[in-house]
Amino acid sequence: KLSRSSTEGPVAKLLALAKELREAGRPEVACVALRDGLKEWSESPELWADLGFALRECGDLPGAVEALQAATSLDPTNVTALEALAALCARLHRLYEVFDARLALLKLSPDSTAAFAAVALTVPSGRTFGPWIDYLGERARDSQAPWFVFRYLTRALVRDEGFEDAVLPAQRWVQLRPDDPEGWENLALAAAQTKRRAAALDALERAKELQSEDVTESMPHATPAQRQAAQAEVRAARHKVYAEVYSLLGMNSEAVQELKAAILAKPRDYAQHVDLGLAHARGGNADSALEEFQLAYDLCAQGEFASQFPDILANTRASILVRWSQGLQLLGKAQPAIETVSRIPSVAPDWAAETHREIAFIHFASGRFAPAIEAFEEAFRLNPELVWPDAHYKFAIALLKTGNREKALKEYGVLGAIANRQDLEGTGTPRQARAYLSELAALLYK
C-alpha cells in the first residue's frame, strides 16, 4: 500500500514504495523496485538518488556512488545527493570525487564559509588544483568577492608553486583583513619566492606583530590540555613559516633561530629536525647538521603510530635519508651523501628507483656525468612509470655533456609529454616540465 495518493504519477508512487521499504528495513527490495523503475524512467534523478540511498543501506558503497553520480549529473542542484556522494567518496578514499562533489555544493552556496572550508580540506594534489584555482580566480575577479576567496586562492597558488600569481591575491587578502597574521605570512612567502625582499620582510614583520596563539574561539569546548597542544601546534607552524621566508631570502642564521623556536614548541616533530639539519648544513655547521638528521631519523621510529604502520615508517625513513644526503651535499661531502642514500633499500625496498635517482643527482652535482647517466638509466629501468621532470632534465644535460645529443633529444620529448599530461595538471609537475623544456631547448638549439 502506498502512502501517496493514487493521483500522483508512477515515479512518485515508486519513490514512495522505496521509502516505505527502506523504513521497514528492506533496502534490498527497494533496490530491486528502483532498478526496475529505472528501466523505464532512466532520466529520473529522483530514482537514481533513491537507489543510491538504498544501496548505501545495503552496504554496496561503490554502487551507491555510481547511482548518486547519475542522480547529480541529471540534477546538479540536488544538495542531499551531493552531500551523500561526498560522504561516501570520502569513506572510499576517492578524494578527487569528494572534491568534485564539494565544489558542486559550493557553487550552489557560493558565500558559505563552511562550503569553502570543506572544498579546501579536500584538495590533496593532482588535477584538483586546476579546477579549484580556476573557480577561485573567477570569483576573485568580482570586486565584491569576500576576503576568504583571496585567502583560499593565495593558499592554493602557493601550494601549486604559482608564487608570482599568488602575490596579488595575497595583497588583496591583507587589504580586506589587515589584522589577519596568516594573510601576512602568505604574502611574505609569495614575495620571498619571487625575490621581493623588502616586501617579504615588511609582510613578515607585520605577521609577527599580529601573531596570536589564542585558540579559544576555534576550540570553545576543548580541555586545557587540548588547548595547550593546539597552541604548541600553532606556535611551531608559525615559526616554520618565518624560517622558510628567511631561508628564501638567504638569511640562514635567522632561519636557524626560527626552526629552533619551532622545535621548542614541538620537540618530537622529526620533520622540524630535518629542516634544522638542512639549515645548519647551509651554514656550514656539519656537526650540528648531522646531529639533527640522526635525531630526526630516530624520532620518526618512536611511538605507537610507527609500530602500527611499518610501510609509512619505511617511507618516512627513506625521505629523511634523502634530505640527509642533501645536507651532506651542501657540506661538500659527495661520497658520504651517496653512502647515506645507499641505505634506503635496507629500510624501504620499494624505493630502489628513487635511490638510483638520488645517486644520479649527487654525481650530476659533482660533475661526474658518466656515472650520473648510468644511475639515471637504472632508475628509469626500475620504474619507467614514475614522472620526474628534474631527473629527465638532468639526464638530458648529462647526455649533452658527454656528446650524446641524439639521446638528449629523446629526453626533450619525454619532458614535452610530461608538460602536456592533463592528469598531472595542478601538481606543479607540468609547470616544472615546461620550465625545464625551455632551458633544454636553449641548449639543444643554440
PDB file of C-alpha atoms in Angstrom, residues 8 25 39 92 179 236 238 321 334 410 415:
ATOM      1  CA  GLU A   8       0.354  11.041  -8.339  1.00  0.00           C
ATOM      2  CA  GLY A  25      14.342  -2.355   6.949  1.00  0.00           C
ATOM      3  CA  LYS A  39      14.488   0.590 -16.969  1.00  0.00           C
ATOM      4  CA  LEU A  92      36.103   5.100  -0.039  1.00  0.00           C
ATOM      5  CA  ASP A 179      44.702  42.098  11.193  1.00  0.00           C
ATOM      6  CA  ALA A 236      55.510  25.616  15.674  1.00  0.00           C
ATOM      7  CA  ARG A 238      54.249  29.969  12.672  1.00  0.00           C
ATOM      8  CA  LEU A 321      67.780   9.769   4.270  1.00  0.00           C
ATOM      9  CA  ALA A 334      79.518  13.854  -2.035  1.00  0.00           C
ATOM     10  CA  LYS A 410      64.657  11.859 -26.755  1.00  0.00           C
ATOM     11  CA  LEU A 415      59.738  16.287 -20.919  1.00  0.00           C
TER      12      LEU A 415
END
